[in-house]
Short mmCIF file of C-alpha atoms and ligand atoms in Angstrom, two decimals:
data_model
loop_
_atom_site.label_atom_id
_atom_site.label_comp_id
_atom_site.label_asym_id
_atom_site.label_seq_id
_atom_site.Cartn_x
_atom_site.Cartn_y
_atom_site.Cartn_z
CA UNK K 30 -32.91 5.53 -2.61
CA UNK K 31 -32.19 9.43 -3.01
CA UNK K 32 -28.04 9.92 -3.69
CA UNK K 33 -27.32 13.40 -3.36
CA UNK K 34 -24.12 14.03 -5.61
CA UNK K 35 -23.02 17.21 -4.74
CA UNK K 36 -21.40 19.46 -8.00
CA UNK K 37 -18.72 21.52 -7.52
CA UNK K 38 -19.63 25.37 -8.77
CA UNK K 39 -17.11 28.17 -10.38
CA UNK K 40 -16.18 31.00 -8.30
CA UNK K 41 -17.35 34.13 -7.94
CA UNK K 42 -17.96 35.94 -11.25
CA UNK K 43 -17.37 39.55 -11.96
CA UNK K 44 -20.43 40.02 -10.30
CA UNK K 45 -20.44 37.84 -7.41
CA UNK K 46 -22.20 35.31 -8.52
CA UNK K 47 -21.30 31.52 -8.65
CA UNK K 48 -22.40 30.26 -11.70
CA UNK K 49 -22.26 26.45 -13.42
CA UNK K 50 -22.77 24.99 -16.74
CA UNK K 51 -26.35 23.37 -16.95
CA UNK K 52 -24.97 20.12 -18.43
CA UNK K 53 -23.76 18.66 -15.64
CA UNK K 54 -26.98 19.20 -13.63
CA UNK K 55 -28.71 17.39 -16.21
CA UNK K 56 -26.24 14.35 -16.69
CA UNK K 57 -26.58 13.62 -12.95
CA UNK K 58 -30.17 13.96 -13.01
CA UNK K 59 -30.26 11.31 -16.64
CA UNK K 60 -27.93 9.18 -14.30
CA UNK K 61 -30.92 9.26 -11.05
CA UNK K 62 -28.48 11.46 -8.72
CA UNK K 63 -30.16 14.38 -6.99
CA UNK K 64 -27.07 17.36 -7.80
CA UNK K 65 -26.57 19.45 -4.77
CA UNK K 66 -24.27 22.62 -6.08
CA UNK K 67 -21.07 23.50 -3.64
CA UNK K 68 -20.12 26.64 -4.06
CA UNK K 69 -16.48 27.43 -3.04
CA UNK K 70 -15.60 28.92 0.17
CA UNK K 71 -17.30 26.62 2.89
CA UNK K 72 -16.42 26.67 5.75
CA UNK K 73 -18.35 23.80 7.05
CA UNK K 74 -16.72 21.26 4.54
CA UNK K 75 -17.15 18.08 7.10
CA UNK K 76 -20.49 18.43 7.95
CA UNK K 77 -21.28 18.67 4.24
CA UNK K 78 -19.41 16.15 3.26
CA UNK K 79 -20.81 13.80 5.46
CA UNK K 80 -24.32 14.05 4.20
CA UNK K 81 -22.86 13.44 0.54
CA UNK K 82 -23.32 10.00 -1.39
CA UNK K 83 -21.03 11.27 -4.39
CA UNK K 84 -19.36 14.25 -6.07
CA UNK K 85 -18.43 15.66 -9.31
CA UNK K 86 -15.27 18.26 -9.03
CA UNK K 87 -16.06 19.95 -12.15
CA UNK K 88 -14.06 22.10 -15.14
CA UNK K 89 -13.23 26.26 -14.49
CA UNK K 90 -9.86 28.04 -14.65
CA UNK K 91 -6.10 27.17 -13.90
CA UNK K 92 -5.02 25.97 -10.26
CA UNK K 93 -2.50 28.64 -8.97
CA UNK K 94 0.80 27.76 -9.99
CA UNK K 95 2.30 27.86 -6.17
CA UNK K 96 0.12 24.89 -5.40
CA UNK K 97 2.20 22.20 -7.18
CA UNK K 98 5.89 24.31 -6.54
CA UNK K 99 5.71 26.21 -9.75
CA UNK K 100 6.39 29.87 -10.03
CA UNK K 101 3.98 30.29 -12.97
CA UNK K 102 3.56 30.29 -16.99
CA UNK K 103 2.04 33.53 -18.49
CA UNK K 104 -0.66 31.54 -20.25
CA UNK K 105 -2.16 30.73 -16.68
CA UNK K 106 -6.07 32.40 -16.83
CA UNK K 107 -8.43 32.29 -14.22
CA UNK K 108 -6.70 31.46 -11.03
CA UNK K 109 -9.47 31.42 -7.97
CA UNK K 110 -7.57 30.86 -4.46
CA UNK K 111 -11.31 30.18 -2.89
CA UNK K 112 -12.37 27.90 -4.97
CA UNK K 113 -8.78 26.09 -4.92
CA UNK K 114 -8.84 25.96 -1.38
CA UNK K 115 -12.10 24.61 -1.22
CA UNK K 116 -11.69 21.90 -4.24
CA UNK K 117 -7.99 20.93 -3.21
CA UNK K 118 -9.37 19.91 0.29
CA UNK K 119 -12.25 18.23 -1.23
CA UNK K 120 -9.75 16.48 -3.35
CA UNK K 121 -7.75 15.45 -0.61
CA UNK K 122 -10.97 14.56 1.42
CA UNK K 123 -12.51 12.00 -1.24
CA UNK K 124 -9.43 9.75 -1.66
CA UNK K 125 -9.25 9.17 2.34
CA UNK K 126 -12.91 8.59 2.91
CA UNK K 127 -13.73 6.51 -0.42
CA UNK K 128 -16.37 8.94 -1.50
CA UNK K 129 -17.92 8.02 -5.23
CA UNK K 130 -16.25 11.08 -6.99
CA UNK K 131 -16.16 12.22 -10.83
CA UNK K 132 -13.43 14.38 -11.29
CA UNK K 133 -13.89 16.10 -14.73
CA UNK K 134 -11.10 18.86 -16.62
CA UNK K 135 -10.25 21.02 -13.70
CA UNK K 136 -11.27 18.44 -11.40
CA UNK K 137 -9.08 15.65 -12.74
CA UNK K 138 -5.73 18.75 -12.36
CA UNK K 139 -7.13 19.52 -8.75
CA UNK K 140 -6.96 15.67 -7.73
CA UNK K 141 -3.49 15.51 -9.00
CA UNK K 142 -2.20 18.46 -7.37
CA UNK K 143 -3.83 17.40 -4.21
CA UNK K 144 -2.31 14.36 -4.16
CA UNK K 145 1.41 15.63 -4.94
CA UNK K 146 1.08 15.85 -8.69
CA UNK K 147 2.08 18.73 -10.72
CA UNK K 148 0.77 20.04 -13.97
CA UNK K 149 2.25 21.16 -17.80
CA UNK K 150 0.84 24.66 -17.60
CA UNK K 151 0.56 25.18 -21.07
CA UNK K 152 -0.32 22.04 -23.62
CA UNK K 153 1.51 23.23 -26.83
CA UNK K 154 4.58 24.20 -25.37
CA UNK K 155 5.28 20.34 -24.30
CA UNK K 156 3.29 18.42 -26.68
CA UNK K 157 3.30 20.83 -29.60
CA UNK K 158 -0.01 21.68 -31.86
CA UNK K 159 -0.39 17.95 -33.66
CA UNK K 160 -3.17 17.87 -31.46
CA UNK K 161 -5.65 20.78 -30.54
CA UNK K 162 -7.16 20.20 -26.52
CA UNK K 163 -8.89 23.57 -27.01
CA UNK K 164 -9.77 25.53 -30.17
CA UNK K 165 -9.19 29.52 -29.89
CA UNK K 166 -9.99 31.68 -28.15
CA UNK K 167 -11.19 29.06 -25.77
CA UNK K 168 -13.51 26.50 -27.27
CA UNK K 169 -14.04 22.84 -26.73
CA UNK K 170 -13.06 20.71 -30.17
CA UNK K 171 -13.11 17.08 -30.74
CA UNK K 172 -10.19 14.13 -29.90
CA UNK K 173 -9.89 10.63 -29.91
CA UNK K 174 -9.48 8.97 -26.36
CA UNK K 175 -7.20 5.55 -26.10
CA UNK K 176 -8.27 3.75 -22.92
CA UNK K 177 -6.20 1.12 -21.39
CA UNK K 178 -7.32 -2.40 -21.44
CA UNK K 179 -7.95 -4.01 -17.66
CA UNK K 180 -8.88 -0.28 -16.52
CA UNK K 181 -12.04 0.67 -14.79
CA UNK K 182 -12.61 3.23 -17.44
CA UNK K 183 -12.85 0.69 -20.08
CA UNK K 184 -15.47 -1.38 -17.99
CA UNK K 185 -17.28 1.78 -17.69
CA UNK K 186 -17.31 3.13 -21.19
CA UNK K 187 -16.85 -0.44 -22.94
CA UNK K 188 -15.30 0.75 -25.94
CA UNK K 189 -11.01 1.36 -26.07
CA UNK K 190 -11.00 4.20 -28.59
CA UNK K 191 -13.83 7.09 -28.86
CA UNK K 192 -13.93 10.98 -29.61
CA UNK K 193 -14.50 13.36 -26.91
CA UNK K 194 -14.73 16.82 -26.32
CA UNK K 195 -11.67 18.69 -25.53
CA UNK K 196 -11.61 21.84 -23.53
CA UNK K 197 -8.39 22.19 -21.47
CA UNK K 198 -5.34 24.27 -21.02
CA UNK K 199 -3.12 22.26 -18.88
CA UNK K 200 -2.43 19.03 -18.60
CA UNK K 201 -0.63 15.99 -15.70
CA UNK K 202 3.02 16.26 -15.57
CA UNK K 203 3.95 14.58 -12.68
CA UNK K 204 1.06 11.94 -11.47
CA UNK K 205 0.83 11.62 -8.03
CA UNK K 206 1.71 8.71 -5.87
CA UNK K 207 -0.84 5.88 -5.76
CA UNK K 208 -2.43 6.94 -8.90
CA UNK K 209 -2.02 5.36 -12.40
CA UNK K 210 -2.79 6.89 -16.28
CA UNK K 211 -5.70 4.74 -17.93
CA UNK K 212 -6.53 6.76 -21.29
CA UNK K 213 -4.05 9.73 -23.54
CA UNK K 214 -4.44 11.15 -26.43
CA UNK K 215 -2.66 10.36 -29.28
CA UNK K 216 0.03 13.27 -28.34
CA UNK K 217 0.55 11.52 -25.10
CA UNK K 218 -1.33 13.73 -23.26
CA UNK K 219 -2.61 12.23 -20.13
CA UNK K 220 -6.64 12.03 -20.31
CA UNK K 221 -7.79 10.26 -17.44
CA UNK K 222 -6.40 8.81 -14.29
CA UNK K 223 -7.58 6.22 -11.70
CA UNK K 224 -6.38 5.93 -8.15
CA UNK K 225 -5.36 2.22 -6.03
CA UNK K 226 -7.18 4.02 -2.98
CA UNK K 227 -10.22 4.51 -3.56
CA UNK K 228 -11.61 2.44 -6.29
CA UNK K 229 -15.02 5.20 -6.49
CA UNK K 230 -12.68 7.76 -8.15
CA UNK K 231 -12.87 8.58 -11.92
CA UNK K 232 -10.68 10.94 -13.04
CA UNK K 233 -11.20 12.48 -16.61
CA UNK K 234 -9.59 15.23 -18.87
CA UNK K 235 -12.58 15.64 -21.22
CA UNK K 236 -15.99 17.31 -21.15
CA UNK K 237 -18.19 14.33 -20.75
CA UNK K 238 -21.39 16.82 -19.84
CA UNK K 239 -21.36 18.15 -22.75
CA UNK K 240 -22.16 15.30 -25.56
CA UNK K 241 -23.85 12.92 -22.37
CA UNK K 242 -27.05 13.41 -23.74
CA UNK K 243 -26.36 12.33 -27.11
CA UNK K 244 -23.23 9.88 -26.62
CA UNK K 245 -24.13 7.48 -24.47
CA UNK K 246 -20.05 6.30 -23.53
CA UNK K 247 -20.07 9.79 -22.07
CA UNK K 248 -23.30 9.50 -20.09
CA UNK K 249 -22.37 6.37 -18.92
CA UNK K 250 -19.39 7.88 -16.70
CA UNK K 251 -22.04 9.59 -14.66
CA UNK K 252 -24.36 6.69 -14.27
CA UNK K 253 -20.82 5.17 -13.07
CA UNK K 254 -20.43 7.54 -10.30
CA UNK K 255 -24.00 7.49 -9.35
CA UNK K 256 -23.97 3.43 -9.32
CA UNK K 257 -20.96 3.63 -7.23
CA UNK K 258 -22.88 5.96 -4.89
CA UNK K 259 -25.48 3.42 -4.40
CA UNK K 260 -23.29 0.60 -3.91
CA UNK K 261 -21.17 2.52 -1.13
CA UNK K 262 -24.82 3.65 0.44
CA UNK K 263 -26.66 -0.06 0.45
CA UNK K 264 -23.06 -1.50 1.82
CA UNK K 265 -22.91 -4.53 -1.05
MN1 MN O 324 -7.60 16.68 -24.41
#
C-alpha cells in the first residue's frame, strides 16, 4: 500500500525558492511513507488534501504575532504570512477530518494557534536560561524530554525520559481547547501536545528528523504517523 505523507516546505527564500531540510524526507521514507513536499501558497488545498494519507507540518520561522491576539515581541524572526496561511488552514483542516498528522517545532505552535492557543514569544524571558531550547545564534542543542505516563507519546516512544534535540524560539502559552500537554522539559516548557479529536495527531516541540536515523525513539514517531496512515487507509 503506497501512503503519500505530504511534508510541509519553508517559504520562499531570498531567492524564491522553497527549500526543506533533507531529514525529514528521509525519516518518512525509513518509516515506508512516500513524502510529497507542499509548498505554501496553494490554492487548491481540498483537492490536495484529499489525495493525502498523512502529513508532517514541519519546523521554519515564528507565526505572526496577530494570529494568536498578540501585538508582537522584538525577538520574533522569520514571519511568512503565505506559509501561515497555508499551514494554519492545514492545521485547522487535519483536526476536523482525522488526517494522520506529525506536527514537529513550528508545526506543533501552528496547531496551537489554529486551534485558539497562543504562544510565549520568547523562551528566556518566561522560563529564564536554566534550560537552553536553542544554542546561539540559532542552533539546535540537546534536552531531556519527560513524557506523561497513559499518553500516546509514551506508547509510541516507550521510554518516559530521553534527550532530544532542541531548536525553538517560542514556546505554548495558552493550549487550546480539546488539547492536553503529554511531555515538558524540565523548565516546564511545554514539549509535546496531543489532541481528544483526532487521536492521528502528534504534536512535538523537538527536532525528531534530525537524530531519527541514529535514535531509534525519534524514528519511531514517524513510523507512528505512517502506521496511523495505514490504519486510517485499510479502515481497521
Ligand atoms: Mn525544547
Amino acid at each position: 500500500m503506497s501512503l503519500l505523507i505530504g511534508v510541509t516546505t519553508y517559504g520562499r527564500n531570498e531567492d524564491g525558492k522553497f527549500e526543506l531540510p533533507g531529514e525529514y524526507i528521509d525519516a518518512v521514507r525509513r518509516a515506508g511513507g512516500v513524502p510529497v513536499l507542499l509548498p505554501p501558497g496553494d490554492t487548491q488545498h481540498d483537492a490536495l488534501f484529499k489525495q493525502l494519507d498523512g502529513l508532517v507540518l514541519t519546523g521554519g520561522g515564528d507565526i505572526a504575532p496577530g494570529e494568536y491576539g498578540s501585538p508582537g515581541h522584538d525577538t520574533v524572526y522569520l514571519v511568512d504570512p503565505e506559509r501561515d496561511a497555508s499551514e494554519l488552514y492545514l492545521a485547522r483542516k487535519v483536526v476536523e477530518s482525522q488526517l494522520p498528522t506529525f506536527a514537529i517545532c513550528r508545526g506543533m505552535q501552528v496547531i496551537n494557534v489554529a486551534h485558539g492557543g497562543t504562544l510565549h514569544e520568547h523562551i528566556p524571558t518566561e522560563f529564564g536560561d536554566r534550560i537552553a531550547h536553542r544554542a546561539p545564534p540559532r542552533r539546535p542543542t540537546p534536552h531531556e524530554i519527560t513524557v506523561k505516563p497513559a499518553s500516546r507519546l509514551r506508547d509510541i516512544t516507550r521510554e518516559s525520559t530521553f534527550v532530544c534535540q532542541s531548536w525553538h524560539h517560542q514556546a505554548i502559552d495558552t493550549l487550546a481547547p480539546s488539547f492536553t500537554v503529554v511531555a515538558e522539559a524540565a523548565d516546564g516548557v511545554i514539549e509535546a501536545v496531543e489532541s481528544d479529536l483526532n487521536p492521528w495527531l502528534i504534536c512535538v516541540q523537538w527536532h525528531p528528523e534530525l537524530t531519527a536515523a541514529e535514535d531509534p525513539i525519534q524514528q519511531r514517531l514517524f513510523d507512528a504517523v505512517v502506521a496511523y496512515a495505514k490504519e486510517k487507509k485499510s479502515g481497521v
